[in-house]
Each structure stands twice: as C-alpha cells, then as structure tokens.
Phi, psi and omega in degrees: 000342177297319185289330183288325182288329177296309183290337176288327181288331174291325179280330167295329169294326184286338182291311194285327179267000173276130178247134188304125174292136183279333177044172194277141180274171172312148185278011170076197184286131181289165181278338176277122189296349188248033169241108177252171192218126169237130171214179189161188187216148184234127182228161168292137175294331170286304185258353183072008178285140182292151183249102184276143174077006175301147185256120170259120179244129173256114186249144178289130185287329177311297183241001178067014174281148181278127190268301185205185176181191175188191172221165180275155174275187179294352178269347182096011187266146166223154189213114177241133175239171180056045175270126172306139167302148175157195181251134180231153155265126183250117188248142162227136186226145166204157188286138178087004179230155172291156187273141177269132177221135172229121186260166172070037168287114189244123173248113188215139174300334175279340165251275169211136181271001179246138171232122181253115174289324192080216187265128180250115177272115172273139177273120173305146184285352169265112187280195178301147177255095179070204180272336195263332204234131168243120183242134176242126174285121175247151183290152177296330181224128172244121175269105177259164173327298200248006191208171158224128183261118177255127186268114191296316189297341182258003172267086172316154172088344179270354182298124175088002184270167171259179177294325173300317178296321183300303186314321179302343181269351184266134182303140180081351177255139174230151180223123184270194187296321178274011188072010170286145187254126187248149171233122189054042181085346188246147177254015168283066183228155186267137170249121184241158183235123189036055175065017177222158179283157180214139177299346180284352179236041173278232196276351177249045176296316176306309184304319176289323180290326175294349191248354174280121179290154193271348176286351169282338197264132175275307190204164182232123180252130171251130187235112189255002179208073188286158180271176184302338181286346187261155176294147195277006186292145173101112192298317183267357176138208188224145173241115187248126180258118191242116171302147181288148177206107182297156184252327184293147171287153172113200177248137170199177185187169189219155172214145176211140187228134176212142176228126180223186179284170194070028192047036184279122183226112188225143178216151173208152181215133190223143175230151173201145182221137184217134166227198185280359183239342188211140164233130186237134171218159171204154177201140183231134183228154177218140177217127185222126175228171174210128190211147169265165177211155173224152185206151178216132171229134179245116177227140175241122190243123178240135173206141181048243177255021182239138183232134171234138165245135191247133179238101184253107184245135180224162173210154189207158179223134189228128175239154188209141173221133186218139183231122186233134161246139187220131175208159181180179178198150174247126185249120178257099177297327179202176175287004178230000182228129177230141180241124187239144173227130177214158171214154186222128193236127178230137186221116186225155175211164185179173178225160174216129174242131194212126181226129183238127185263120174246110182241120170239130186219139178309154181297334184284344179108001171283135183294140178255316174190151175206119171208168174242133185249116181258131174239128168242134195231136159247135183232146178223151170213148177200132192209170178198152177232133171237133197227127171234136181223142171235132177231133194234116171279128178245160182300130178118150177296129181059031166271098192214149176235124188239127169243132181223141180221142184207126186240118182234144178214143179224142175218120187214159178195176173218142162258131183234126173260121189238133170232151183229127183252133177272122176274002164279155181276322182221029190230123173292149178284299186223163166296328177259028181292135175237146185271322173213159170213171172222132175226166190217129182235134164236149175228130177223155184202141170228138183223121182244127193240118168238128194222140176224121181235132178237122190236133182221127177286148181227162171065039182067036184069024170265342180237170179205144180233129183229132188228154174190172175230145172213148176227130162236132178239112187242145186221107193248133180223119180244120172228151181225138188216115180225160178231149186220138176281127176279122183287352173272300180280331184059040171240150177269128184229144176310142169279082184301317178287355182250317189304134187200168175214124191251115185236121182239133181234129170223142178231121178238129189235126187222147172235141178219157167218144179211140186224133179224165190196140173245127176235109183062246173265005194251131172227143180211158183205125187225143183211164178211139170238131176241129185234135165244123179240142188234119179226146171215124171254132186235116164273094188304316185295323183252354165066044177255140176231142176228127180251148168206095181249138184207156185240151177207151180247138182225095172281157178205155189203128167242130181235122180231135178242122177274107183295314180205199180283339179259338186224157181213169174225144179226135177245125187222155184216135172214150171253140173226173183228155165230107176272134180307131178275165192291326172295340178273343181255331178296107194278353174283133181286151174268137189240029181301325179237098190290002161256351169220100189269152176229145185213155172265183178223113190286341179265012169302142181263159168287152172254137175261149187224135166254130189231128179229128184225130185247126190229136172239123181238148169217136186232138169238186184295329177248002189215163176216138181226131187225121178240126176234129163261135181218157176221129178233124183252121190247136171241145183053046171301129181285122182221146170285142186222128188242134174226166183233155168254185183277007177250015177083003176269127180279142166231130176249135187223193178235151184201151179288103172278153183305319181177182175202148173240134168241109179255138183215154173230122180233147179234129175239137180225117172247120177219153175250093178308301178221173181311327188248008182217120169254143177229129169238131174235135178214138181218151186216113181249132172212164169249127168252127174256119177250141183234095179241028186290339172296329178277295183223157185285325178280004187268063170224122188223153173230135193213152173241151175201164190208153177220154182216139175220146177226125168246125172243131181238122180250121177247123181253174175298161179050038169090004190271143168221136171238146177214140185241132168223117174253151178216136180224130174246124182273171184295156181216138167258146192232164183312327188231043177146193172212175188227144200266351177091179182196175176213158164206171168223129186249147173220139181214160174217136183224156185214133179269130190233167164070042183062037186065009171279345184218163176216150160236140184227155179229111182243132179244118180262129170051065186312315188255007183050043191255005185278098179214168191228130182227142180222152179232126183223167179209173175177186178290121178090003181203150167219148192205140161255137188239127187245133172210132183213113176265144178310110193234346183265112180235148159238126207228129171252128180229142184230127186226148184213125174263141178219172179100165172265121182249144164226151177295120181288144182265124175296135184239015178290162179286142187088319179246358188067022182290171171212129184316322178300353179270355180281155190308122172084349186063204181294348173284002181242027181300345186274340193290000000 
C-alpha cells in the first residue's frame, strides 16, 4: 500500500503541475491561393459519442460533382486539405443516421481558405419513440484501432441467452462443450468484467459466464493485440464484458422475461435515474436452466504384457439458478470531476446427477471389472465486486486523471455423494475399492485492484502520452475434504491421502507508459509495461511451499498508414503472458471419475508470447472489409499431458512444453447488401506448430485448421427482423491427439410491438442438434476415443419492454460543454 500511496501522490503532483499546452494553432491561410482546409468533429446527436468512419463528401455547388472528401477518425474528427478554392456543398453520411448537408461553403484567398465546422451532430435515422423513448441504432460490430466492439442488443438470437452463448456468435471466438473460451484457436485468453479482473472470473469462470444473462450486457470488446496500457495476461488477447449502465437523462427502465425448452427461465429488470448532478442505476437478473449431457470413452491401456480395454458410458443432468444484482451511482462534483461507486452481487445454486458405467476387460476377453459410479452433487456460489473511482478532466481533449479501486470476493463449493456398485456378483474391483464416499470441495478468492491512469494530449492534440500504475493482489484458497466407507471395518473414515488445502497468493505490481502521435496519414503508438510478480503456493496439509517471483517487460507498438480516405493498413506488436491458474497448480487429484484423474503441477512456469499482426481495412458507404495476418511465438507453453498406470487409470496434468508457433489469416466482411439485408462473414485459418520434445521425443506436431462464421440479418416492414447464424470448426491435430470439429446453426425472429417500446422474439439455437465433440488421444501405454455431447438445441421465447421518459444528456465538459459522466459506461470503461 505504501507503493500505491507514493504513486497517488506522484500523480496528484502531475495534476497540479500539468497545465494545458497551448500547442500550435492552425497555420492559417496558406500562401497558395488554390488550397483550402475543412475540419470539424462528428458526434451522435443523442449520446454525443464520436461517430467513427463517417463519410465527408465535398461537391461543387455549381454542378454537384464530387471534388474531394474524407472520413472521421475514432474520435469523430475530420480534416480535409488541399481543396481547390471554390463554393461547395458538404454532405456527411453514415449508416443508421440522417444525411447532414450544408451549402455555400466558400473557400477563397480573398476571404478564407479554412472553414471550421466545429461539432456536427448527426441524428439517428430511427427517431424518438413517442414521448417516452429515444432509440439509437448501433451497428452489431464496430472496428476500432485496438479492438472490436460487439453491441449485444444488436445481435439477434441472444435474447434469453447467457454470456457464453453470446460469445458463440462473435468472430474469432469459440466455445467448447465445457464452456471453455478460445480466441483464434487458443484458450489462453483473459476475460474481464467492466474492464477489470474479478474474483468472479477466477477458477469458476465458465460457471459465471453461463449464468450472466445477455440482457445485462451492453457490449463485448475483443482485443487481439492489446497495448502496454492493458494487463498482459492471456496469450491471444482480452475479452472484456461491459455490463449495462444507461446514459440518458430522466427516469426510465426496462424489463425482460424469457422461457424456453430445457426448463430455461430468464428475467431482468433495470431502473435508471439521472439529472445534471447524479446518476443512479440498478439492475437485477435471474437465470435458470436444466440440461442433460452424455459421453462415451473407449480406451486401450497397455502395460508390460497386459492390455485392458475400457468401455465407459456416462450420462448426466445439470440444473442451475443464478441471481445477479448491480447498482451504483455517479456523483458529478463539477463539470470536470466525477466520483463513482458501484457494486455487483452474484449468487447461484444448482445440482448435478451423473452416472458412469465402466466395463473393463482384458484384450483376451476375460473380464477385469464392471461397475457403475453415481454422483449426486449440490453446488452453491456467492460473490461480489465493489468499485470506487474518481475521474478528473483537465483543460484540453483527453487530458484526464483516473483513480480506481476494486475489491472482489468469491466463495463457492460443492458437496458430492458418490456410490459405486459392483456389477459382478462376487468380485471386488480393486484393492482400493470403496462402495460409497462423501466429499466437499470449496473455493475462495479475494482480489484487490488499485489503479491510477494519467492521459495528456501533446502536439496540439495530435499526440498523446499515457502513464499509469496498477497493483493486483490475489488470495485463492481451494480445499477438499472426503470421507469413505471402509470395506474392511465398514466405518466411514476420512480419506487422509486425498484431503488437502491449497493456498495461492499472488501480487502483481506494474508501471506503464505509452506515447502516440498522428502526423499526416501516419499514426504510431509505442509503449512499455514493467511488472514485478510475487507468487506463493502452499499445501497446508503437507506443509509444502512453492515460490516463483519474476520480473517481466512487455513492449507494444502500433503503426497505421492511411492509404486513402477509405482504407488503411496497420502493423502491431505486443508481448504477453499466460500465468498458471490454481487448478493447473494444485497437485492434489480430482477423483470425480476414478478412472480419469486430473491434477495440477505446482512447478508450472508462466508462458510468454510475442504477437505480431498486420491488418488491412477497407470501407465503403455500405461495407467494411478487414484482413489480418498474425503470428504468435510462445515460450514455455502450458499444455495438458496424459499418462496411464498399470490399473488402466489415466491421469491428466499440466506441463510446460518448449514452445508453440501459430500463423493465421483472418477475414471479416460486414456489408449492407440491401436496405433490408445485412451480412457479416468471418473466417480464420491458421497453422500451429507444437514443440513438446522436452517432455517426450515424439511430442512435436504441425497442423492446419480453420473456422468460419456467417450471420445474415433481414429487416422487414412493421418491425419484423429475421437472423440466421452458422458456424463451422474444422478438425485439428494436437500433441497427444486430434479433434474432429463441429458445426451449428442458430435462427431467430423478432417483432417490435407496443409502439416500438417492446419486442417479442423466438430463438432456436443449434437447430439441427449438431453441436457435439469427438476427441482421439494417445500416449505412452494408451489410446482412446472420446465422445461428448451436452444439450445444445433450445427454443426460447422472449418478451422485453422499455418504459419511462428519456432525454438526451447534454455534454458539460470544458470546451465542448462536456461532462465526464457522459462518457461511455462511466467509470466502468476506464480501459477504453
């Protein structure tokens, strides 16, 4: 904390000393009489949010011919130079907005060769709804310099869905049968909530994301090559889930209910009140689901002169209920200062029933064992995030100081009753055979985040300097306690060889600085982040301790060149890290399936990635095309490693392979084919080279794979919308096996009702029930085939309604009348 206070004082000093730089003003009229300059800024008339990629067209007023033009940058600014003198009509257009037009713009050496528009406000083409509602149509995807932004409300088919199911629709993102998230084929991706790490996304990340309703999410940001300002965690990048926080003034709210097959029941309710002094918001959501799963495993285990064949068939049923509450307030202390508080509380419970039939025989045909293992589990979880933030805007655009503190806590656990029935009449299974057992597993985590960021414009606001400090302190505790019926004494005794407590502590302290500037058609940004990490792993029951402290540097760089007003090329580089998770470190096995054990490795090292990406983007009035070529070079890559013993029991752990390289090419196309038809197509092809020869000599593979996604949206009269989304993942080879690939199709229909204040929708996910997974794996002494299937075809009906009287908030910041509270998402968008 002393270090944190030191930097707080340092940044406070910077605030007092920093004075708005005057910077060079425009050069004024140029000496050459045939050159003119036009500039300005384009914003949304409702939210005052900058409109990026708006098209500015300059037409000759005499004959309406197009003379020149340009597009706005990510801040909504535009600058058009080298304009012949004359009289012009200026038109500004962007999809979803009414056309802005101004005539009689005269550029003349006798008058002025410069025309400054100031701030131009574009009106959304979907106007006010009655007296109560203002609706702004957003694009489904927005491509910014360092990230892709997906507006969830514009993604049809996600009504009544979870955060996990929303991610299934995003380009580059994939979700497997267990809810594990991959970005460009890798699961080493960092997931943030409101731009910050949380205890809620720790070891139980999949469980949480499956229970966050899509109705509570405003947008999802995918950052494939983050700059030094961002945490370097995650080999392939960052996925940031931004929860809803309304921005319009007045009192308003929304309610949504959904019901579907699989006993799906979802609902949400939100309220917001805002005036010029304060913004208060709250949101409650509920999600309930019930789904089945099936799996089959065929394995041959060989040791010495004996071979055993396992035929394992399992089926399960999982129920979940979840409640989430978010509330907060923004207090506008002055036109330049905002104090914000928010909290997020999540509670969930559920149950699992799982039955596995295990039939083992010698290859000769003699029986080895035949038993059934039944597990009844009850799960509960509870967690919360508390956040406090102070934002100070100083004179000059993007001149800002932000201090942010977050405390989050999570506690969850499960109790498991296990019974095992011998299907032979008079034969024990193994020497360690037990007929029944009971165990309890608990997870606890606390995370403290303290962060200070300072941003200052330079060079007349064509450049920017950003510096900051951040500390993350984590304390994670996992404990297991089990009792079993002893087959000899027939007493219930503790399982002393299995009971354990694993305590993991981590402290990450980082400083970063980055500088960027735009000179003509060239934009560049360079940064460096320095981190010192302290980690300690303690096995409480055995009194063992493992320490791993390390210092790392993470450089990053961006270089962008505007080829023309419609296309640009960008080269970016970043160094990243993937730190081992607690389940990958905890060495005590998980015995939920006693023939397939899982255990961690406390000696795991973090893996480091050098990521290079070249992107070309081209945009027209109706379409946008993005092509990215990327390369990732990974050292000490963390991989699963499976081995077998003489009883035919497989144990999966984690180890550091020597390295991995990933080369890929990604294509994204968004186009408006007709006024009523939008199409989005994306594809990702890649080559992966794995080097695990440091573990076993034959663990080296080279493989190609690819995936493709297409989303087609049709908008008809009277508020009707239809959307189809298809996805395909090709087969892929891994160091110890291969994956067969999968595909699915989603379909949805939506209708606006009640004077456009409400809507009803019908969503069908995995229409042909094709979402299933097949794996083949091999290793020393075993080969196996695995089939897994979770219930994935659901039909959901959703009703939503908006109410209240809304008004567009007016920006009150200096120079533009703005107010910090108007920025997107308030304090929860500190990472933007």
